[in-house]
PDB file of C-alpha atoms and ligand atoms in Angstrom:
ATOM      1  CA  UNK X   1       8.272   2.151 -54.125  1.00  0.00           C
ATOM      2  CA  UNK X   2       6.144  -0.328 -56.065  1.00  0.00           C
ATOM      3  CA  UNK X   3       3.314  -2.226 -54.477  1.00  0.00           C
ATOM      4  CA  UNK X   4       5.107  -5.560 -54.516  1.00  0.00           C
ATOM      5  CA  UNK X   5       8.190  -4.207 -52.713  1.00  0.00           C
ATOM      6  CA  UNK X   6       5.999  -2.419 -50.212  1.00  0.00           C
ATOM      7  CA  UNK X   7       4.105  -5.618 -49.445  1.00  0.00           C
ATOM      8  CA  UNK X   8       7.320  -7.561 -49.011  1.00  0.00           C
ATOM      9  CA  UNK X   9       8.859  -5.017 -46.656  1.00  0.00           C
ATOM     10  CA  UNK X  10       5.639  -4.615 -44.698  1.00  0.00           C
ATOM     11  CA  UNK X  11       5.633  -8.358 -44.173  1.00  0.00           C
ATOM     12  CA  UNK X  12       9.272  -8.198 -43.085  1.00  0.00           C
ATOM     13  CA  UNK X  13       8.426  -5.427 -40.618  1.00  0.00           C
ATOM     14  CA  UNK X  14       5.484  -7.429 -39.262  1.00  0.00           C
ATOM     15  CA  UNK X  15       7.668 -10.475 -38.738  1.00  0.00           C
ATOM     16  CA  UNK X  16      10.268  -8.363 -36.941  1.00  0.00           C
ATOM     17  CA  UNK X  17       7.589  -6.799 -34.772  1.00  0.00           C
ATOM     18  CA  UNK X  18       6.262 -10.222 -33.933  1.00  0.00           C
ATOM     19  CA  UNK X  19       9.697 -11.343 -32.706  1.00  0.00           C
ATOM     20  CA  UNK X  20      10.061  -8.159 -30.639  1.00  0.00           C
ATOM     21  CA  UNK X  21       6.573  -8.581 -29.175  1.00  0.00           C
ATOM     22  CA  UNK X  22       7.358 -12.171 -28.169  1.00  0.00           C
ATOM     23  CA  UNK X  23      10.683 -11.076 -26.622  1.00  0.00           C
ATOM     24  CA  UNK X  24       8.837  -8.431 -24.586  1.00  0.00           C
ATOM     25  CA  UNK X  25       6.334 -11.057 -23.447  1.00  0.00           C
ATOM     26  CA  UNK X  26       9.206 -13.314 -22.440  1.00  0.00           C
ATOM     27  CA  UNK X  27      10.692 -10.458 -20.391  1.00  0.00           C
ATOM     28  CA  UNK X  28       7.347 -10.038 -18.620  1.00  0.00           C
ATOM     29  CA  UNK X  29       7.215 -13.741 -17.790  1.00  0.00           C
ATOM     30  CA  UNK X  30      10.792 -13.578 -16.456  1.00  0.00           C
ATOM     31  CA  UNK X  31       9.883 -10.586 -14.291  1.00  0.00           C
ATOM     32  CA  UNK X  32       6.857 -12.415 -12.922  1.00  0.00           C
ATOM     33  CA  UNK X  33       8.961 -15.495 -12.189  1.00  0.00           C
ATOM     34  CA  UNK X  34      11.452 -13.299 -10.390  1.00  0.00           C
ATOM     35  CA  UNK X  35       8.729 -11.689  -8.263  1.00  0.00           C
ATOM     36  CA  UNK X  36       7.198 -15.052  -7.345  1.00  0.00           C
ATOM     37  CA  UNK X  37      10.611 -16.485  -6.507  1.00  0.00           C
ATOM     38  CA  UNK X  38      11.270 -13.596  -4.138  1.00  0.00           C
ATOM     39  CA  UNK X  39       7.854 -14.121  -2.545  1.00  0.00           C
ATOM     40  CA  UNK X  40       8.594 -17.816  -2.211  1.00  0.00           C
ATOM     41  CA  UNK X  41      11.892 -17.100  -0.461  1.00  0.00           C
ATOM     42  CA  UNK X  42      10.057 -14.857   1.976  1.00  0.00           C
ATOM     43  CA  UNK X  43       7.338 -17.438   2.670  1.00  0.00           C
ATOM     44  CA  UNK X  44       9.896 -20.241   3.012  1.00  0.00           C
ATOM     45  CA  UNK X  45      11.935 -18.290   5.509  1.00  0.00           C
ATOM     46  CA  UNK X  46       8.817 -17.609   7.611  1.00  0.00           C
ATOM     47  CA  UNK X  47       7.869 -21.288   7.494  1.00  0.00           C
ATOM     48  CA  UNK X  48      11.444 -22.118   8.438  1.00  0.00           C
ATOM     49  CA  UNK X  49      11.244 -19.840  11.482  1.00  0.00           C
ATOM     50  CA  UNK X  50       8.086 -21.567  12.666  1.00  0.00           C
ATOM     51  CA  UNK X  51       9.652 -24.974  12.080  1.00  0.00           C
ATOM     52  CA  UNK X  52      12.660 -23.955  14.161  1.00  0.00           C
ATOM     53  CA  UNK X  53      10.330 -22.941  16.979  1.00  0.00           C
ATOM     54  CA  UNK X  54       8.605 -26.317  16.631  1.00  0.00           C
ATOM     55  CA  UNK X  55      11.921 -28.151  16.777  1.00  0.00           C
ATOM     56  CA  UNK X  56      12.915 -26.284  19.891  1.00  0.00           C
ATOM     57  CA  UNK X  57       9.616 -27.194  21.575  1.00  0.00           C
ATOM     58  CA  UNK X  58       9.981 -30.813  20.453  1.00  0.00           C
ATOM     59  CA  UNK X  59      13.418 -30.816  22.026  1.00  0.00           C
ATOM     60  CA  UNK X  60      11.935 -29.461  25.268  1.00  0.00           C
ATOM     61  CA  UNK X  61       9.270 -32.178  25.166  1.00  0.00           C
ATOM     62  CA  UNK X  62      11.954 -34.873  24.872  1.00  0.00           C
ATOM     63  CA  UNK X  63      13.782 -33.401  27.837  1.00  0.00           C
ATOM     64  CA  UNK X  64      10.604 -33.211  29.935  1.00  0.00           C
ATOM     65  CA  UNK X  65       9.803 -36.852  29.169  1.00  0.00           C
ATOM     66  CA  UNK X  66      13.344 -37.903  30.156  1.00  0.00           C
ATOM     67  CA  UNK X  67      13.124 -35.862  33.356  1.00  0.00           C
ATOM     68  CA  UNK X  68       9.824 -37.466  34.281  1.00  0.00           C
ATOM     69  CA  UNK X  69      11.336 -40.922  33.720  1.00  0.00           C
ATOM     70  CA  UNK X  70      14.299 -40.013  35.916  1.00  0.00           C
ATOM     71  CA  UNK X  71      12.052 -38.631  38.634  1.00  0.00           C
ATOM     72  CA  UNK X  72       9.943 -41.795  38.512  1.00  0.00           C
ATOM     73  CA  UNK X  73      13.025 -43.980  38.926  1.00  0.00           C
ATOM     74  CA  UNK X  74      14.104 -41.798  41.813  1.00  0.00           C
ATOM     75  CA  UNK X  75      10.660 -42.105  43.348  1.00  0.00           C
ATOM     76  CA  UNK X  76      10.876 -45.865  43.048  1.00  0.00           C
ATOM     77  CA  UNK X  77      14.203 -45.930  44.871  1.00  0.00           C
ATOM     78  CA  UNK X  78      12.912 -43.528  47.502  1.00  0.00           C
ATOM     79  CA  UNK X  79       9.839 -45.677  48.123  1.00  0.00           C
ATOM     80  CA  UNK X  80      12.052 -48.720  48.597  1.00  0.00           C
ATOM     81  CA  UNK X  81      14.403 -46.930  50.950  1.00  0.00           C
ATOM     82  CA  UNK X  82      11.404 -45.695  52.904  1.00  0.00           C
ATOM     83  CA  UNK X  83      10.626 -49.292  53.833  1.00  0.00           C
ATOM     84  CA  UNK X  84      14.135 -49.868  55.123  1.00  0.00           C
ATOM     85  CA  UNK X  85      14.577 -46.582  56.987  1.00  0.00           C
ATOM     86  CA  UNK X  86      16.402 -47.293  60.216  1.00  0.00           C
ATOM     87  CA  UNK X  87      15.165 -44.432  62.335  1.00  0.00           C
ATOM     88  CA  UNK X  88      12.432 -41.849  62.526  1.00  0.00           C
ATOM     89  CA  UNK X  89      14.673 -38.946  61.528  1.00  0.00           C
ATOM     90  CA  UNK X  90      15.842 -40.700  58.396  1.00  0.00           C
ATOM     91  CA  UNK X  91      12.288 -41.746  57.587  1.00  0.00           C
ATOM     92  CA  UNK X  92      11.147 -38.138  57.800  1.00  0.00           C
ATOM     93  CA  UNK X  93      13.978 -37.020  55.518  1.00  0.00           C
ATOM     94  CA  UNK X  94      13.167 -39.671  52.969  1.00  0.00           C
ATOM     95  CA  UNK X  95       9.515 -38.731  53.148  1.00  0.00           C
ATOM     96  CA  UNK X  96      10.436 -35.115  52.438  1.00  0.00           C
ATOM     97  CA  UNK X  97      12.556 -36.272  49.523  1.00  0.00           C
ATOM     98  CA  UNK X  98       9.643 -38.331  48.225  1.00  0.00           C
ATOM     99  CA  UNK X  99       7.260 -35.408  48.363  1.00  0.00           C
ATOM    100  CA  UNK X 100       9.795 -33.147  46.588  1.00  0.00           C
ATOM    101  CA  UNK X 101      10.190 -35.698  43.803  1.00  0.00           C
ATOM    102  CA  UNK X 102       6.430 -36.121  43.458  1.00  0.00           C
ATOM    103  CA  UNK X 103       6.067 -32.350  43.148  1.00  0.00           C
ATOM    104  CA  UNK X 104       8.814 -32.277  40.537  1.00  0.00           C
ATOM    105  CA  UNK X 105       6.940 -34.914  38.534  1.00  0.00           C
ATOM    106  CA  UNK X 106       3.719 -32.894  38.722  1.00  0.00           C
ATOM    107  CA  UNK X 107       5.485 -29.696  37.693  1.00  0.00           C
ATOM    108  CA  UNK X 108       7.282 -31.358  34.804  1.00  0.00           C
ATOM    109  CA  UNK X 109       4.057 -32.986  33.621  1.00  0.00           C
ATOM    110  CA  UNK X 110       2.452 -29.547  33.601  1.00  0.00           C
ATOM    111  CA  UNK X 111       5.349 -28.143  31.624  1.00  0.00           C
ATOM    112  CA  UNK X 112       5.072 -31.079  29.221  1.00  0.00           C
ATOM    113  CA  UNK X 113       1.370 -30.403  28.759  1.00  0.00           C
ATOM    114  CA  UNK X 114       2.072 -26.728  28.096  1.00  0.00           C
ATOM    115  CA  UNK X 115       4.739 -27.632  25.549  1.00  0.00           C
ATOM    116  CA  UNK X 116       2.333 -29.961  23.723  1.00  0.00           C
ATOM    117  CA  UNK X 117      -0.239 -27.174  23.631  1.00  0.00           C
ATOM    118  CA  UNK X 118       2.344 -24.747  22.266  1.00  0.00           C
ATOM    119  CA  UNK X 119       3.381 -27.247  19.615  1.00  0.00           C
ATOM    120  CA  UNK X 120      -0.204 -27.879  18.631  1.00  0.00           C
ATOM    121  CA  UNK X 121      -0.911 -24.151  18.449  1.00  0.00           C
ATOM    122  CA  UNK X 122       2.095 -23.605  16.208  1.00  0.00           C
ATOM    123  CA  UNK X 123       1.176 -26.470  13.899  1.00  0.00           C
ATOM    124  CA  UNK X 124      -2.404 -25.303  13.577  1.00  0.00           C
ATOM    125  CA  UNK X 125      -1.829 -21.573  13.749  1.00  0.00           C
ATOM    126  CA  UNK X 126      -3.622 -19.309  11.278  1.00  0.00           C
ATOM    127  CA  UNK X 127      -0.229 -17.934  10.230  1.00  0.00           C
ATOM    128  CA  UNK X 128       1.131 -21.386   9.404  1.00  0.00           C
ATOM    129  CA  UNK X 129      -2.014 -22.278   7.439  1.00  0.00           C
ATOM    130  CA  UNK X 130      -1.790 -19.041   5.491  1.00  0.00           C
ATOM    131  CA  UNK X 131       1.916 -19.560   4.804  1.00  0.00           C
ATOM    132  CA  UNK X 132       1.344 -23.114   3.607  1.00  0.00           C
ATOM    133  CA  UNK X 133      -1.456 -22.119   1.257  1.00  0.00           C
ATOM    134  CA  UNK X 134       0.577 -19.156   0.016  1.00  0.00           C
ATOM    135  CA  UNK X 135       3.511 -21.474  -0.625  1.00  0.00           C
ATOM    136  CA  UNK X 136       1.270 -23.881  -2.547  1.00  0.00           C
ATOM    137  CA  UNK X 137      -0.169 -21.035  -4.621  1.00  0.00           C
ATOM    138  CA  UNK X 138       3.274 -19.622  -5.462  1.00  0.00           C
ATOM    139  CA  UNK X 139       4.637 -23.023  -6.465  1.00  0.00           C
ATOM    140  CA  UNK X 140       1.669 -23.580  -8.771  1.00  0.00           C
ATOM    141  CA  UNK X 141       2.085 -20.136 -10.315  1.00  0.00           C
ATOM    142  CA  UNK X 142       5.804 -20.733 -10.796  1.00  0.00           C
ATOM    143  CA  UNK X 143       5.094 -24.048 -12.504  1.00  0.00           C
ATOM    144  CA  UNK X 144       2.632 -22.382 -14.860  1.00  0.00           C
ATOM    145  CA  UNK X 145       5.014 -19.528 -15.573  1.00  0.00           C
ATOM    146  CA  UNK X 146       7.895 -21.884 -16.301  1.00  0.00           C
ATOM    147  CA  UNK X 147       5.653 -23.752 -18.714  1.00  0.00           C
ATOM    148  CA  UNK X 148       4.687 -20.432 -20.312  1.00  0.00           C
ATOM    149  CA  UNK X 149       8.362 -19.550 -20.565  1.00  0.00           C
ATOM    150  CA  UNK X 150       9.186 -22.803 -22.349  1.00  0.00           C
ATOM    151  CA  UNK X 151       6.338 -22.281 -24.804  1.00  0.00           C
ATOM    152  CA  UNK X 152       7.397 -18.685 -25.304  1.00  0.00           C
ATOM    153  CA  UNK X 153      10.954 -19.744 -26.095  1.00  0.00           C
ATOM    154  CA  UNK X 154       9.643 -22.188 -28.678  1.00  0.00           C
ATOM    155  CA  UNK X 155       7.458 -19.452 -30.223  1.00  0.00           C
ATOM    156  CA  UNK X 156      10.375 -17.043 -30.256  1.00  0.00           C
ATOM    157  CA  UNK X 157      12.729 -19.409 -32.030  1.00  0.00           C
ATOM    158  CA  UNK X 158       9.999 -20.282 -34.558  1.00  0.00           C
ATOM    159  CA  UNK X 159       9.306 -16.599 -35.192  1.00  0.00           C
ATOM    160  CA  UNK X 160      13.031 -15.847 -35.474  1.00  0.00           C
ATOM    161  CA  UNK X 161      13.557 -18.705 -37.905  1.00  0.00           C
ATOM    162  CA  UNK X 162      10.546 -17.562 -39.927  1.00  0.00           C
ATOM    163  CA  UNK X 163      11.881 -13.991 -39.971  1.00  0.00           C
ATOM    164  CA  UNK X 164      15.363 -15.036 -41.040  1.00  0.00           C
ATOM    165  CA  UNK X 165      14.068 -17.296 -43.777  1.00  0.00           C
ATOM    166  CA  UNK X 166      11.789 -14.578 -45.038  1.00  0.00           C
ATOM    167  CA  UNK X 167      14.551 -11.974 -44.970  1.00  0.00           C
ATOM    168  CA  UNK X 168      16.835 -14.338 -46.890  1.00  0.00           C
ATOM    169  CA  UNK X 169      14.154 -14.831 -49.539  1.00  0.00           C
ATOM    170  CA  UNK X 170      14.017 -11.105 -50.333  1.00  0.00           C
ATOM    171  CA  UNK X 171      16.226  -9.171 -52.727  1.00  0.00           C
ATOM    172  CA  UNK X 172      19.298  -7.955 -50.926  1.00  0.00           C
ATOM    173  CA  UNK X 173      18.854  -4.420 -52.252  1.00  0.00           C
ATOM    174  CA  UNK X 174      15.329  -4.288 -50.870  1.00  0.00           C
ATOM    175  CA  UNK X 175      16.466  -5.500 -47.462  1.00  0.00           C
ATOM    176  CA  UNK X 176      19.401  -3.074 -47.507  1.00  0.00           C
ATOM    177  CA  UNK X 177      17.027  -0.206 -48.234  1.00  0.00           C
ATOM    178  CA  UNK X 178      14.807  -1.283 -45.338  1.00  0.00           C
ATOM    179  CA  UNK X 179      17.750  -1.670 -42.949  1.00  0.00           C
ATOM    180  CA  UNK X 180      19.068   1.709 -44.005  1.00  0.00           C
ATOM    181  CA  UNK X 181      15.808   3.456 -43.092  1.00  0.00           C
ATOM    182  CA  UNK X 182      15.539   1.337 -39.946  1.00  0.00           C
ATOM    183  CA  UNK X 183      18.909   2.651 -38.785  1.00  0.00           C
ATOM    184  CA  UNK X 184      17.292   6.073 -38.647  1.00  0.00           C
ATOM    185  CA  UNK X 185      13.681   5.339 -37.656  1.00  0.00           C
ATOM    186  CA  UNK X 186      11.675   2.504 -36.163  1.00  0.00           C
ATOM    187  CA  UNK X 187       9.122   1.514 -37.298  1.00  0.00           C
ATOM    188  CA  UNK X 188      10.028   2.131 -40.919  1.00  0.00           C
ATOM    189  CA  UNK X 189       6.482   1.882 -42.286  1.00  0.00           C
ATOM    190  CA  UNK X 190       3.476   3.593 -40.741  1.00  0.00           C
ATOM    191  CA  UNK X 191      -0.040   3.699 -42.168  1.00  0.00           C
ATOM    192  CA  UNK X 192      -1.718   6.924 -43.129  1.00  0.00           C
ATOM    193  CA  UNK X 193      -4.249   8.156 -40.573  1.00  0.00           C
ATOM    194  CA  UNK X 194      -6.920  10.306 -42.223  1.00  0.00           C
ATOM    195  CA  UNK X 195      -4.660  12.819 -43.988  1.00  0.00           C
ATOM    196  CA  UNK X 196      -1.725  12.589 -41.584  1.00  0.00           C
ATOM    197  CA  UNK X 197       1.254  10.444 -40.638  1.00  0.00           C
ATOM    198  CA  UNK X 198      -0.099   8.051 -38.004  1.00  0.00           C
ATOM    199  CA  UNK X 199       3.236   8.192 -36.159  1.00  0.00           C
ATOM    200  CA  UNK X 200       3.836  11.920 -35.741  1.00  0.00           C
ATOM    201  CA  UNK X 201       0.557  13.454 -36.887  1.00  0.00           C
ATOM    202  CA  UNK X 202       2.053  15.604 -39.646  1.00  0.00           C
ATOM    203  CA  UNK X 203      -0.565  16.449 -42.291  1.00  0.00           C
ATOM    204  CA  UNK X 204       0.566  15.269 -45.725  1.00  0.00           C
ATOM    205  CA  UNK X 205       0.895  17.727 -48.595  1.00  0.00           C
ATOM    206  CA  UNK X 206      -2.426  17.553 -50.450  1.00  0.00           C
ATOM    207  CA  UNK X 207      -1.021  16.504 -53.824  1.00  0.00           C
ATOM    208  CA  UNK X 208       0.882  13.550 -52.294  1.00  0.00           C
ATOM    209  CA  UNK X 209      -2.164  12.578 -50.327  1.00  0.00           C
ATOM    210  CA  UNK X 210      -4.256  12.568 -53.501  1.00  0.00           C
ATOM    211  CA  UNK X 211      -1.665  10.523 -55.337  1.00  0.00           C
ATOM    212  CA  UNK X 212      -1.601   7.986 -52.489  1.00  0.00           C
ATOM    213  CA  UNK X 213      -5.370   7.735 -52.481  1.00  0.00           C
ATOM    214  CA  UNK X 214      -5.491   7.358 -56.253  1.00  0.00           C
ATOM    215  CA  UNK X 215      -2.759   4.677 -56.138  1.00  0.00           C
ATOM    216  CA  UNK X 216      -0.448   6.746 -58.317  1.00  0.00           C
ATOM    217  CA  UNK X 217       2.126   6.156 -55.624  1.00  0.00           C
ATOM    218  CA  UNK X 218       2.141   3.529 -52.863  1.00  0.00           C
ATOM    219  CA  UNK X 219       4.452   5.171 -50.363  1.00  0.00           C
ATOM    220  CA  UNK X 220       5.446   8.625 -49.265  1.00  0.00           C
ATOM    221  CA  UNK X 221       8.147   9.663 -46.817  1.00  0.00           C
ATOM    222  CA  UNK X 222       6.812  11.707 -43.909  1.00  0.00           C
ATOM    223  CA  UNK X 223       8.497  15.152 -44.174  1.00  0.00           C
ATOM    224  CA  UNK X 224       8.646  15.361 -40.401  1.00  0.00           C
ATOM    225  CA  UNK X 225       9.559  11.933 -38.947  1.00  0.00           C
ATOM    226  CA  UNK X 226      11.042  10.395 -42.124  1.00  0.00           C
ATOM    227  CA  UNK X 227       8.967   7.254 -41.807  1.00  0.00           C
ATOM    228  CA  UNK X 228       7.426   5.735 -44.888  1.00  0.00           C
ATOM    229  CA  UNK X 229       3.702   6.323 -44.993  1.00  0.00           C
ATOM    230  CA  UNK X 230       1.445   3.914 -46.859  1.00  0.00           C
ATOM    231  CA  UNK X 231      -2.259   3.610 -47.447  1.00  0.00           C
ATOM    232  CA  UNK X 232      -2.841   0.551 -45.331  1.00  0.00           C
ATOM    233  CA  UNK X 233      -6.466  -0.220 -46.234  1.00  0.00           C
ATOM    234  CA  UNK X 234      -5.294  -0.827 -49.774  1.00  0.00           C
ATOM    235  CA  UNK X 235      -2.526  -3.183 -48.781  1.00  0.00           C
ATOM    236  CA  UNK X 236      -3.631  -5.103 -45.726  1.00  0.00           C
ATOM    237  CA  UNK X 237      -7.097  -6.566 -45.448  1.00  0.00           C
TER     238      UNK X 237
HETATM  239 ZN1   ZN M 301       5.627  11.292 -39.458  1.00  0.00          ZN
END
């Protein structure tokens, strides 16, 4: 193969490798997004659980407040009826009723206080704080990753367009030759490494090596892996 053809095909290979590299990077970003989305689901469901507990306590609080109001109305009525009690027996009964209602108010107020404490503890719990900061972190990471993904997609389509345009600019026979070798081995071109094929390590026959070094030939097919070996320091700066 002449130097010019070699250079053209090496450039084609580089452009193809660039597209593949970008596609692999895109895959990595997608995997990361997937992992973060799973983590987010997990965090959200834990936050949801805590919120459900909060709602249930808030519901209890509402009920306690209503109960206290009811008890207070009852107490009001009882106090009034105490004044109009017709006999001692009735008076004593009403008094007992009054004391029961007062106790109920005290008990319910205690329960209300406990519920407020529980609610406060839940809202300010270490777990909730950790979950909220974890959620914030994940959302930020996801935003960054989605931005990376968009940029990556732009880079990929640019690189693909560049590759296709370059391929179209080459002689069809040259591209066909490259594709033909590529059907058997990838990558098609590998640089020489000392006196061996840098892909499989096979030592080149001495006369071919000398001819490569002396630029009598530019390429040589590796007898073992069938890749095309070239003297890269002569071709690529
Ligand atoms: Zn080889």
